[in-house]
Short mmCIF file of C-alpha atoms and ligand atoms in Angstrom, two decimals:
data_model
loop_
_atom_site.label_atom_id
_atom_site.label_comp_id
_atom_site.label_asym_id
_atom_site.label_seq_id
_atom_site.Cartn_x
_atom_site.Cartn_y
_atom_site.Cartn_z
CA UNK A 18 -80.54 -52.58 33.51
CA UNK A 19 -77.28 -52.13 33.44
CA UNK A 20 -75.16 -51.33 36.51
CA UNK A 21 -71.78 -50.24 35.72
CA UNK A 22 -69.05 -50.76 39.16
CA UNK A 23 -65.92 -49.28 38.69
CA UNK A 24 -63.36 -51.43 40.51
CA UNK A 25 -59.94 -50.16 41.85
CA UNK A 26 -58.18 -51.82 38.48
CA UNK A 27 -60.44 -49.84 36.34
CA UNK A 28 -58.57 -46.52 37.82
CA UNK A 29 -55.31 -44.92 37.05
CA UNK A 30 -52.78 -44.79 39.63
CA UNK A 31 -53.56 -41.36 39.90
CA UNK A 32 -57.29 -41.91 40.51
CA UNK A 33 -56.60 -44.32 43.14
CA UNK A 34 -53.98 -41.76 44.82
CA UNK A 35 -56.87 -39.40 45.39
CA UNK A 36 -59.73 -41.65 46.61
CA UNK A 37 -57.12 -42.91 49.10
CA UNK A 38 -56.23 -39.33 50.27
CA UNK A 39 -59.47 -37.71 49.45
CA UNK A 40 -60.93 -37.45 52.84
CA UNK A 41 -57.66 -36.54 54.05
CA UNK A 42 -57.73 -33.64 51.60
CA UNK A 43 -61.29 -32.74 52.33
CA UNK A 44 -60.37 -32.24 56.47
CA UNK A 45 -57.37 -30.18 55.32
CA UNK A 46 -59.34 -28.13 53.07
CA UNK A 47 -61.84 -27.12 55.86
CA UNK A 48 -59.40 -26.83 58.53
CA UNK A 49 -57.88 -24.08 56.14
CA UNK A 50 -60.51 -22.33 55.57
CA UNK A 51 -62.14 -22.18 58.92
CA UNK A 52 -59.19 -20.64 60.02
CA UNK A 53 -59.63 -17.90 57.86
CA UNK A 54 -56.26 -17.51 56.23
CA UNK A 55 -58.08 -14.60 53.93
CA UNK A 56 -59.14 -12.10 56.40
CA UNK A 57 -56.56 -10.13 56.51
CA UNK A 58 -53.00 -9.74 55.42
CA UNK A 59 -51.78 -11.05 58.85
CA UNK A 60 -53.89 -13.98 58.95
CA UNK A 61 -52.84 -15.02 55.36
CA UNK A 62 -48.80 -14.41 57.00
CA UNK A 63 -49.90 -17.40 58.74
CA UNK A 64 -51.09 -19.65 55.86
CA UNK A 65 -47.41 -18.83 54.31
CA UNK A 66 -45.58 -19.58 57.12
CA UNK A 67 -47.31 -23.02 56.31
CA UNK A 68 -46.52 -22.85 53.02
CA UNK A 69 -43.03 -22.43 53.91
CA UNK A 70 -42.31 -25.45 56.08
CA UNK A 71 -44.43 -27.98 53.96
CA UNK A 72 -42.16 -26.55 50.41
CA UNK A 73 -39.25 -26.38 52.74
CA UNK A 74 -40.01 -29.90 53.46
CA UNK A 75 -40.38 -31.09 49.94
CA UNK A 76 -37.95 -29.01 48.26
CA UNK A 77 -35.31 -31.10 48.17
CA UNK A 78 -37.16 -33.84 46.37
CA UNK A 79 -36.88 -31.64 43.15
CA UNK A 80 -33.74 -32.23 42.16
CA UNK A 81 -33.49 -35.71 43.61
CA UNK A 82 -31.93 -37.73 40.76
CA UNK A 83 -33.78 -40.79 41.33
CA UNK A 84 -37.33 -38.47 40.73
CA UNK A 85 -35.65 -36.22 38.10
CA UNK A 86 -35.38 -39.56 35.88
CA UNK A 87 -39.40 -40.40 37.25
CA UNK A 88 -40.76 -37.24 36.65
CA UNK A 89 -40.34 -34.56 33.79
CA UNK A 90 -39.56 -30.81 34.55
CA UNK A 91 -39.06 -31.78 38.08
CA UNK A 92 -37.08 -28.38 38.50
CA UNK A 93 -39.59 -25.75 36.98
CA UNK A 94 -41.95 -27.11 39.32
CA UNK A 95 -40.29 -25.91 43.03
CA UNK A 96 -41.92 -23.07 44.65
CA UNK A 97 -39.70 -22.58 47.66
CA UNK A 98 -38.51 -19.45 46.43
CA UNK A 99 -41.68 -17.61 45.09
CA UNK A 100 -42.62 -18.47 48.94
CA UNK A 101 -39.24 -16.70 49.81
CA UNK A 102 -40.80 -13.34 48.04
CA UNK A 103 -44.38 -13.77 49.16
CA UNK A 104 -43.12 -13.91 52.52
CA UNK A 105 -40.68 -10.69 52.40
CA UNK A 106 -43.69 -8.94 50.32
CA UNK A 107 -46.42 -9.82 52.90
CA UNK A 108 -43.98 -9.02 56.82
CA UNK A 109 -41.56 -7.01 55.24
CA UNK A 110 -38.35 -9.62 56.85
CA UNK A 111 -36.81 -12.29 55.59
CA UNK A 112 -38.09 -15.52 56.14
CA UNK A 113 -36.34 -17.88 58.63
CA UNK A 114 -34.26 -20.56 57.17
CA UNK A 115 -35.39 -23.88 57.07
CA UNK A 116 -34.22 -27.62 57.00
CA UNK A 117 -36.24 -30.24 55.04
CA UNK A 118 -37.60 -32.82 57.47
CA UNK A 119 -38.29 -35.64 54.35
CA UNK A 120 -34.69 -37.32 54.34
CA UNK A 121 -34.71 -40.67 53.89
CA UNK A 122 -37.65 -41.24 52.09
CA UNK A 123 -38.02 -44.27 49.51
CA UNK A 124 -38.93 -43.12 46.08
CA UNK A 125 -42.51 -44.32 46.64
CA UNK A 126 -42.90 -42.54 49.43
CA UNK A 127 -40.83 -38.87 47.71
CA UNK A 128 -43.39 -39.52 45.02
CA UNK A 129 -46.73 -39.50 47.37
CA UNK A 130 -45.06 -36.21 48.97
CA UNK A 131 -44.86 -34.86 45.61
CA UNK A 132 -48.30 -35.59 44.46
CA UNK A 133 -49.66 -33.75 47.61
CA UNK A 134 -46.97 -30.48 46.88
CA UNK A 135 -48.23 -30.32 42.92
CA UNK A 136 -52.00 -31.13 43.59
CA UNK A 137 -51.51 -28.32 45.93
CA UNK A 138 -51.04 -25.88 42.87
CA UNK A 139 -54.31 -27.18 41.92
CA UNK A 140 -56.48 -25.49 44.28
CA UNK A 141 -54.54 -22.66 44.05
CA UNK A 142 -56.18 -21.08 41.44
CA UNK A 143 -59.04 -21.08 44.07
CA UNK A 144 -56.70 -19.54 46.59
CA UNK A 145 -55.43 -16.84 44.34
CA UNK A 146 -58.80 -15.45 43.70
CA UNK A 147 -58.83 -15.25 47.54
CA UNK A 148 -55.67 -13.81 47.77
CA UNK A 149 -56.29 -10.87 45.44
CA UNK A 150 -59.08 -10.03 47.85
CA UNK A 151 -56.48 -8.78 49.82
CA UNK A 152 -54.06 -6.97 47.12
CA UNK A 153 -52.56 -10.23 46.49
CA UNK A 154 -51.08 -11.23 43.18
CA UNK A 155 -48.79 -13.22 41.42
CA UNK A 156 -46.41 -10.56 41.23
CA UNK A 157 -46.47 -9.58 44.59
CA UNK A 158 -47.43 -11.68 48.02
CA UNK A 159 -48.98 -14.47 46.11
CA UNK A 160 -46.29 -15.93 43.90
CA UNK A 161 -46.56 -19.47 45.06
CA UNK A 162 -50.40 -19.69 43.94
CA UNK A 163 -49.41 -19.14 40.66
CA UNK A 164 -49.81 -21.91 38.02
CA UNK A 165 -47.13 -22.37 35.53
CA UNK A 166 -46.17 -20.39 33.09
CA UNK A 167 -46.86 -23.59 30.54
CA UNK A 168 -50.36 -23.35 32.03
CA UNK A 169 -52.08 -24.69 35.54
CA UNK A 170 -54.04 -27.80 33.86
CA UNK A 171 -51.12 -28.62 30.97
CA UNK A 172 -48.97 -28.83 34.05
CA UNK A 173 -50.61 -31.31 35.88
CA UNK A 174 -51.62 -33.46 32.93
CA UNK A 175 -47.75 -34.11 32.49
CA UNK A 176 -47.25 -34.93 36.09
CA UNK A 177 -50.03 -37.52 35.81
CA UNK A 178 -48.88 -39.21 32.83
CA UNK A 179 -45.99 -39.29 34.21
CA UNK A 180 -47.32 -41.20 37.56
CA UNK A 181 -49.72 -42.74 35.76
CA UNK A 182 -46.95 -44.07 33.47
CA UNK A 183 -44.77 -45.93 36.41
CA UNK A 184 -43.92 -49.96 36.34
CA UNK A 185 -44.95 -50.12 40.12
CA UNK A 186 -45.50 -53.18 42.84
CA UNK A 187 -48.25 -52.79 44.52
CA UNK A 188 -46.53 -52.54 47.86
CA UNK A 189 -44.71 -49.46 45.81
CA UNK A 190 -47.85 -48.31 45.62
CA UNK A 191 -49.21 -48.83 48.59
CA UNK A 192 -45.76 -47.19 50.23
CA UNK A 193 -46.22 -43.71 48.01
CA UNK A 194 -50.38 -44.04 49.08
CA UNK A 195 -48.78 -43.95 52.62
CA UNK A 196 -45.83 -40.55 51.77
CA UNK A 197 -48.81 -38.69 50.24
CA UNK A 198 -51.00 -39.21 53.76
CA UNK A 199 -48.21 -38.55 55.58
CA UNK A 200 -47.65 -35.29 53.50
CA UNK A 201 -51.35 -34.11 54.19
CA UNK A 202 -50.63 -34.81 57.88
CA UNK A 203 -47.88 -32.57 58.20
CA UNK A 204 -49.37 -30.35 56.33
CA UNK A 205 -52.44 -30.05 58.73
CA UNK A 206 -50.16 -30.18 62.11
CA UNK A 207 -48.63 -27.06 60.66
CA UNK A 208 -51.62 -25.81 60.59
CA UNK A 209 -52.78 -26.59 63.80
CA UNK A 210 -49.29 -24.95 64.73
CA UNK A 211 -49.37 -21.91 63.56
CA UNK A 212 -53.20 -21.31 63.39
CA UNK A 213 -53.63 -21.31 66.80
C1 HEM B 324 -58.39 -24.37 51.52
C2 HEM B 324 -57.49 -25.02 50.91
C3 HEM B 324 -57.71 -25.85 49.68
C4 HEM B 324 -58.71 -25.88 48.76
C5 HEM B 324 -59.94 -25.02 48.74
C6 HEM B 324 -58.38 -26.88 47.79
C7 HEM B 324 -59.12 -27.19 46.69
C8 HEM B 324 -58.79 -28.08 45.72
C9 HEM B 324 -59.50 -28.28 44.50
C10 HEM B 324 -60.74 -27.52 44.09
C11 HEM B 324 -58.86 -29.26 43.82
C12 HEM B 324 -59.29 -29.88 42.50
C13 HEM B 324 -58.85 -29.03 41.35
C14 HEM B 324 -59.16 -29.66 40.03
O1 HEM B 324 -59.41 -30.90 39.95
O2 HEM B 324 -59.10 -28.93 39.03
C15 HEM B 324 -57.72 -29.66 44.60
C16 HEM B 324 -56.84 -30.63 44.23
C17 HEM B 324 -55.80 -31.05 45.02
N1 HEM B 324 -55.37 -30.46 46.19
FE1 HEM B 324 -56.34 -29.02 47.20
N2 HEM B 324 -57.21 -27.47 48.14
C18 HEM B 324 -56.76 -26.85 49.27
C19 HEM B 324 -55.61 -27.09 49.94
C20 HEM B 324 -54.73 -28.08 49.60
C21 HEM B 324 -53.50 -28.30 50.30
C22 HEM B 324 -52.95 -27.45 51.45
C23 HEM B 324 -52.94 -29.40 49.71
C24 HEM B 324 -51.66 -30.08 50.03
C25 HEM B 324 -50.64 -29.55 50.66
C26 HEM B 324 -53.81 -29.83 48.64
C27 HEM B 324 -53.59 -30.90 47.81
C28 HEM B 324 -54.31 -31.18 46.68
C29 HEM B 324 -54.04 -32.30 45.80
C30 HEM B 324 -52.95 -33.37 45.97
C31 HEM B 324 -54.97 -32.21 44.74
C32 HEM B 324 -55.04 -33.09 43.50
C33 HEM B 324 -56.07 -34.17 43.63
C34 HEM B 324 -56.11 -35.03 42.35
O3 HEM B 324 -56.81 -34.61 41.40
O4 HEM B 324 -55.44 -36.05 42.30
N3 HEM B 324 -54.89 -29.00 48.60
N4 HEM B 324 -57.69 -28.92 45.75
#
């Protein structure tokens, strides 16, 4: 018999990005959803404001030169401002203007942030069909969910070539391992902020 291990070499960087943040993801993923960001158009106001900081946060890493050589279509990938109209659609006000609280990151680390932002759009499809349980589209309230207009899954495969593709250290990569946990943990104390 033949037993067949798959050791971490055997994996692309990518692969080894999410078993490192997997169970990071997973408690994220619950938290979400036991707070119930679907019942009702006030409770998903909350998941947005969310939304808001973590984009906020990583928004300006999309036109960072040093990623925009890394990383293809960098731009067409930002969702700060279909998070803008979701959150004027959904309260009727403006949203309140935010500062990015990623400055100084290495490019390791801006890349591990930026895996967690575009995996994000990932399970969004799942979130969508949530969302239009409560009159929520991608035309109105639920812009940010949407994939891209190239397609959800063409998207990401470019992203991961792209990461996949990197002449890396493996300190590098152990320092964007560390951005992309740190993403997922400021993602999940916003949560714990504003779901109460
Ligand atoms: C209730 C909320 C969420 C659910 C149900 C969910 C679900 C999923 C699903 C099903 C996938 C895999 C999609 C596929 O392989 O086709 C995925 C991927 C991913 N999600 Fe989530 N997700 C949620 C929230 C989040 C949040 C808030 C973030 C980060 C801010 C996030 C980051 C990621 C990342 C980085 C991946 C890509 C993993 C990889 O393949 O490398 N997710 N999510």
């Amino acid at each position: 018999m033949q037993i067949e291990l798959q050791t971490p070499s055997a994996q692309t960087r990518i692969q080894r990005l999410k078993a490192l943040t997997d169970a990071t993801h997973e408690r994220l993923d619950k938290r979400i959803m036991a707070a119930d960001p679907f019942a009702s158009r006030e409770r998903y106001a909350l998941f947005l404001a969310v939304q808001h900081h973590f984009h906020a946060d990583v928004d300006p890493l999309f036109t960072d030169p040093r990623l925009n050589r890394l990383v293809p279509d960098l731009p067409s990938r930002v969702r700060l401002e279909a998070l803008w109209q979701d959150i004027a659609d959904v309260t009727g006000s403006e949203p309140p203007v935010l500062t990015a609280g990623t400055g100084g990151l290495t490019i390791p680390a801006a890349l591990g942030w930026l895996y967690v932002a575009e995996g994000s759009n990932l399970g969004a499809a799942f979130l969508l069909k949530q969302a239009a349980r409560l009159g929520l589209s991608e035309e109105f309230g639920a812009r940010h969910l949407a994939g891209h207009p190239a397609g959800r899954g063409l998207h990401w495969r470019t992203f991961v070539a792209a990461f996949n593709g990197f002449d890396m250290s493996e300190a590098e990569e152990a320092d964007m391992a560390e951005g992309a946990k740190a993403a997922f943990r400021r993602v999940h104390a916003l949560v714990d902020e504003f779901f109460v």
